[in-house]
């Protein structure tokens, strides 16, 4: 059976020049409002592509290869208090240069431990697990390492030595201390 034809036709839209002008104007105003809102949201970072709240973009995190390319020195645990302090200072510089994220610092640093220091770290991991240990803040791991590798008597001996370390040149007394 062939399709039936309708006798009704679509009603003709009677748009005047004024109506067309108003439609264009309304469309332009809506586009301007939407663009202003998009720019405002982007400037305040209050909304994302869907218009909902979002967080600031994550900073680029360094990789282990980038960290190693900065040339961090190994730590063996036999360097003493001064060696440990110098090693900490060098690691802080490496973190800054490689733009290392806080959450990666412990993981990267413990990968360059050797000998006695690595044995100590592995014992810490055995107690709480790798995830818990790598999740520790860098400041806490530094304190743990200081407690382990800087015996109190050595720190006290170095402090005494520093107090008495003076070089007399003529009538001037100067304090000289260069550790790293």
mmCIF file of C-alpha atoms in Angstrom, residues 3-169:
data_model
loop_
_atom_site.group_PDB
_atom_site.id
_atom_site.type_symbol
_atom_site.label_atom_id
_atom_site.label_comp_id
_atom_site.label_asym_id
_atom_site.label_seq_id
_atom_site.Cartn_x
_atom_site.Cartn_y
_atom_site.Cartn_z
ATOM 1 C CA UNK A 3 1.976 6.001 1.716
ATOM 2 C CA UNK A 4 -0.833 8.435 2.303
ATOM 3 C CA UNK A 5 -0.372 12.019 1.424
ATOM 4 C CA UNK A 6 -1.407 14.668 3.826
ATOM 5 C CA UNK A 7 -3.525 17.439 2.697
ATOM 6 C CA UNK A 8 -2.094 19.827 5.269
ATOM 7 C CA UNK A 9 1.120 21.647 4.621
ATOM 8 C CA UNK A 10 3.503 23.084 7.152
ATOM 9 C CA UNK A 11 2.398 26.473 8.234
ATOM 10 C CA UNK A 12 4.525 29.209 6.771
ATOM 11 C CA UNK A 13 6.612 31.099 9.293
ATOM 12 C CA UNK A 14 5.998 34.712 8.892
ATOM 13 C CA UNK A 15 9.289 36.272 9.989
ATOM 14 C CA UNK A 16 9.770 39.873 9.358
ATOM 15 C CA UNK A 17 13.107 41.601 9.112
ATOM 16 C CA UNK A 18 12.560 42.848 12.660
ATOM 17 C CA UNK A 19 12.024 39.265 13.951
ATOM 18 C CA UNK A 20 15.211 38.029 12.277
ATOM 19 C CA UNK A 21 17.134 40.976 13.715
ATOM 20 C CA UNK A 22 15.808 40.180 17.230
ATOM 21 C CA UNK A 23 16.739 36.466 16.920
ATOM 22 C CA UNK A 24 20.279 37.368 15.844
ATOM 23 C CA UNK A 25 20.581 39.897 18.635
ATOM 24 C CA UNK A 26 19.361 37.398 21.273
ATOM 25 C CA UNK A 27 21.829 34.781 19.993
ATOM 26 C CA UNK A 28 24.738 37.210 20.127
ATOM 27 C CA UNK A 29 23.838 38.356 23.650
ATOM 28 C CA UNK A 30 23.616 34.729 24.835
ATOM 29 C CA UNK A 31 27.009 33.948 23.280
ATOM 30 C CA UNK A 32 28.574 37.007 24.945
ATOM 31 C CA UNK A 33 27.123 36.024 28.335
ATOM 32 C CA UNK A 34 28.406 32.454 27.942
ATOM 33 C CA UNK A 35 31.889 33.675 26.947
ATOM 34 C CA UNK A 36 32.037 36.098 29.873
ATOM 35 C CA UNK A 37 31.045 33.304 32.259
ATOM 36 C CA UNK A 38 33.653 30.969 30.751
ATOM 37 C CA UNK A 39 36.390 33.602 31.135
ATOM 38 C CA UNK A 40 35.312 34.362 34.713
ATOM 39 C CA UNK A 41 35.304 30.656 35.617
ATOM 40 C CA UNK A 42 38.723 30.145 34.031
ATOM 41 C CA UNK A 43 40.168 33.184 35.795
ATOM 42 C CA UNK A 44 38.969 32.001 39.200
ATOM 43 C CA UNK A 45 39.461 28.305 38.394
ATOM 44 C CA UNK A 46 36.053 27.742 39.947
ATOM 45 C CA UNK A 47 34.662 25.631 37.172
ATOM 46 C CA UNK A 48 35.808 23.179 34.590
ATOM 47 C CA UNK A 49 34.568 22.128 31.210
ATOM 48 C CA UNK A 50 31.279 20.882 32.623
ATOM 49 C CA UNK A 51 30.818 24.009 34.710
ATOM 50 C CA UNK A 52 31.326 22.174 37.990
ATOM 51 C CA UNK A 53 34.018 22.844 40.567
ATOM 52 C CA UNK A 54 37.500 21.616 39.799
ATOM 53 C CA UNK A 55 40.920 21.759 41.370
ATOM 54 C CA UNK A 56 43.959 23.588 40.123
ATOM 55 C CA UNK A 57 45.949 21.608 37.585
ATOM 56 C CA UNK A 58 48.608 19.323 39.020
ATOM 57 C CA UNK A 59 52.180 20.468 38.692
ATOM 58 C CA UNK A 60 54.308 18.276 36.493
ATOM 59 C CA UNK A 61 55.966 15.642 38.640
ATOM 60 C CA UNK A 62 59.531 14.607 37.990
ATOM 61 C CA UNK A 63 60.356 11.060 37.053
ATOM 62 C CA UNK A 64 63.034 8.935 38.673
ATOM 63 C CA UNK A 65 65.160 9.325 35.525
ATOM 64 C CA UNK A 66 64.989 13.127 35.851
ATOM 65 C CA UNK A 67 65.911 12.836 39.530
ATOM 66 C CA UNK A 68 68.914 10.616 38.731
ATOM 67 C CA UNK A 69 70.004 12.973 35.926
ATOM 68 C CA UNK A 70 70.550 15.623 38.620
ATOM 69 C CA UNK A 71 73.397 13.454 39.916
ATOM 70 C CA UNK A 72 72.377 12.585 43.487
ATOM 71 C CA UNK A 73 75.152 10.937 45.480
ATOM 72 C CA UNK A 74 74.654 7.654 47.263
ATOM 73 C CA UNK A 75 74.455 7.403 51.027
ATOM 74 C CA UNK A 76 76.064 4.399 52.711
ATOM 75 C CA UNK A 77 75.430 5.213 56.377
ATOM 76 C CA UNK A 78 79.140 5.412 57.207
ATOM 77 C CA UNK A 79 79.663 9.104 56.404
ATOM 78 C CA UNK A 80 79.010 10.359 59.938
ATOM 79 C CA UNK A 81 77.017 13.376 61.071
ATOM 80 C CA UNK A 82 78.686 15.915 58.791
ATOM 81 C CA UNK A 83 78.403 13.592 55.796
ATOM 82 C CA UNK A 84 74.711 13.071 56.509
ATOM 83 C CA UNK A 85 74.024 16.806 56.823
ATOM 84 C CA UNK A 86 75.861 17.451 53.542
ATOM 85 C CA UNK A 87 73.936 14.612 51.904
ATOM 86 C CA UNK A 88 70.627 16.111 53.117
ATOM 87 C CA UNK A 89 71.586 19.515 51.705
ATOM 88 C CA UNK A 90 72.513 17.960 48.380
ATOM 89 C CA UNK A 91 69.219 16.040 48.258
ATOM 90 C CA UNK A 92 67.256 19.239 48.926
ATOM 91 C CA UNK A 93 69.058 20.870 45.995
ATOM 92 C CA UNK A 94 68.317 17.849 43.819
ATOM 93 C CA UNK A 95 64.631 18.014 44.773
ATOM 94 C CA UNK A 96 64.490 21.675 43.836
ATOM 95 C CA UNK A 97 66.302 21.246 40.519
ATOM 96 C CA UNK A 98 64.227 18.238 39.460
ATOM 97 C CA UNK A 99 60.988 19.782 40.804
ATOM 98 C CA UNK A 100 60.355 16.609 42.757
ATOM 99 C CA UNK A 101 56.889 16.306 44.291
ATOM 100 C CA UNK A 102 56.692 15.793 48.057
ATOM 101 C CA UNK A 103 55.117 12.368 47.624
ATOM 102 C CA UNK A 104 58.050 11.101 45.536
ATOM 103 C CA UNK A 105 60.958 12.340 47.673
ATOM 104 C CA UNK A 106 61.195 9.378 50.050
ATOM 105 C CA UNK A 107 60.775 6.850 47.250
ATOM 106 C CA UNK A 108 63.520 8.433 45.139
ATOM 107 C CA UNK A 109 65.954 9.045 48.013
ATOM 108 C CA UNK A 110 65.691 5.542 49.398
ATOM 109 C CA UNK A 111 66.558 4.193 45.953
ATOM 110 C CA UNK A 112 70.057 5.700 46.304
ATOM 111 C CA UNK A 113 70.789 4.215 49.735
ATOM 112 C CA UNK A 114 73.523 1.590 49.882
ATOM 113 C CA UNK A 115 75.261 -0.620 52.401
ATOM 114 C CA UNK A 116 74.371 -0.011 56.025
ATOM 115 C CA UNK A 117 71.810 2.675 55.124
ATOM 116 C CA UNK A 118 69.984 0.362 52.718
ATOM 117 C CA UNK A 119 69.952 -2.437 55.285
ATOM 118 C CA UNK A 120 68.436 -0.044 57.827
ATOM 119 C CA UNK A 121 65.801 1.150 55.319
ATOM 120 C CA UNK A 122 64.880 -2.412 54.342
ATOM 121 C CA UNK A 123 64.310 -3.210 58.024
ATOM 122 C CA UNK A 124 61.936 -0.232 58.246
ATOM 123 C CA UNK A 125 60.075 -1.474 55.158
ATOM 124 C CA UNK A 126 59.874 -4.996 56.614
ATOM 125 C CA UNK A 127 58.138 -3.638 59.710
ATOM 126 C CA UNK A 128 55.466 -1.418 58.128
ATOM 127 C CA UNK A 129 55.543 -2.264 54.419
ATOM 128 C CA UNK A 130 56.878 -0.378 51.414
ATOM 129 C CA UNK A 131 53.714 1.665 50.861
ATOM 130 C CA UNK A 132 53.642 2.967 54.419
ATOM 131 C CA UNK A 133 57.341 3.789 54.440
ATOM 132 C CA UNK A 134 57.345 5.481 51.023
ATOM 133 C CA UNK A 135 54.298 7.471 52.128
ATOM 134 C CA UNK A 136 56.158 9.073 55.027
ATOM 135 C CA UNK A 137 56.959 12.776 54.736
ATOM 136 C CA UNK A 138 60.558 13.571 53.763
ATOM 137 C CA UNK A 139 61.062 15.589 56.974
ATOM 138 C CA UNK A 140 60.136 12.533 59.054
ATOM 139 C CA UNK A 141 62.536 10.271 57.145
ATOM 140 C CA UNK A 142 65.310 12.857 57.589
ATOM 141 C CA UNK A 143 64.701 12.790 61.345
ATOM 142 C CA UNK A 144 64.716 8.979 61.369
ATOM 143 C CA UNK A 145 68.014 8.943 59.466
ATOM 144 C CA UNK A 146 69.512 11.548 61.788
ATOM 145 C CA UNK A 147 68.537 9.451 64.818
ATOM 146 C CA UNK A 148 70.080 6.337 63.257
ATOM 147 C CA UNK A 149 73.233 7.663 61.584
ATOM 148 C CA UNK A 150 74.189 10.564 63.873
ATOM 149 C CA UNK A 151 74.981 9.152 67.296
ATOM 150 C CA UNK A 152 74.397 11.669 70.082
ATOM 151 C CA UNK A 153 78.013 11.472 71.234
ATOM 152 C CA UNK A 154 79.279 12.322 67.730
ATOM 153 C CA UNK A 155 76.947 15.313 67.449
ATOM 154 C CA UNK A 156 78.054 16.521 70.897
ATOM 155 C CA UNK A 157 81.733 16.078 69.975
ATOM 156 C CA UNK A 158 81.240 18.091 66.767
ATOM 157 C CA UNK A 159 79.392 20.859 68.622
ATOM 158 C CA UNK A 160 82.261 21.089 71.137
ATOM 159 C CA UNK A 161 84.800 21.131 68.331
ATOM 160 C CA UNK A 162 82.857 23.883 66.564
ATOM 161 C CA UNK A 163 82.763 26.006 69.725
ATOM 162 C CA UNK A 164 86.539 25.787 70.049
ATOM 163 C CA UNK A 165 87.406 26.091 66.369
ATOM 164 C CA UNK A 166 88.963 29.526 65.963
ATOM 165 C CA UNK A 167 91.781 30.777 63.829
ATOM 166 C CA UNK A 168 93.818 33.638 65.157
ATOM 167 C CA UNK A 169 95.188 36.007 62.545
#
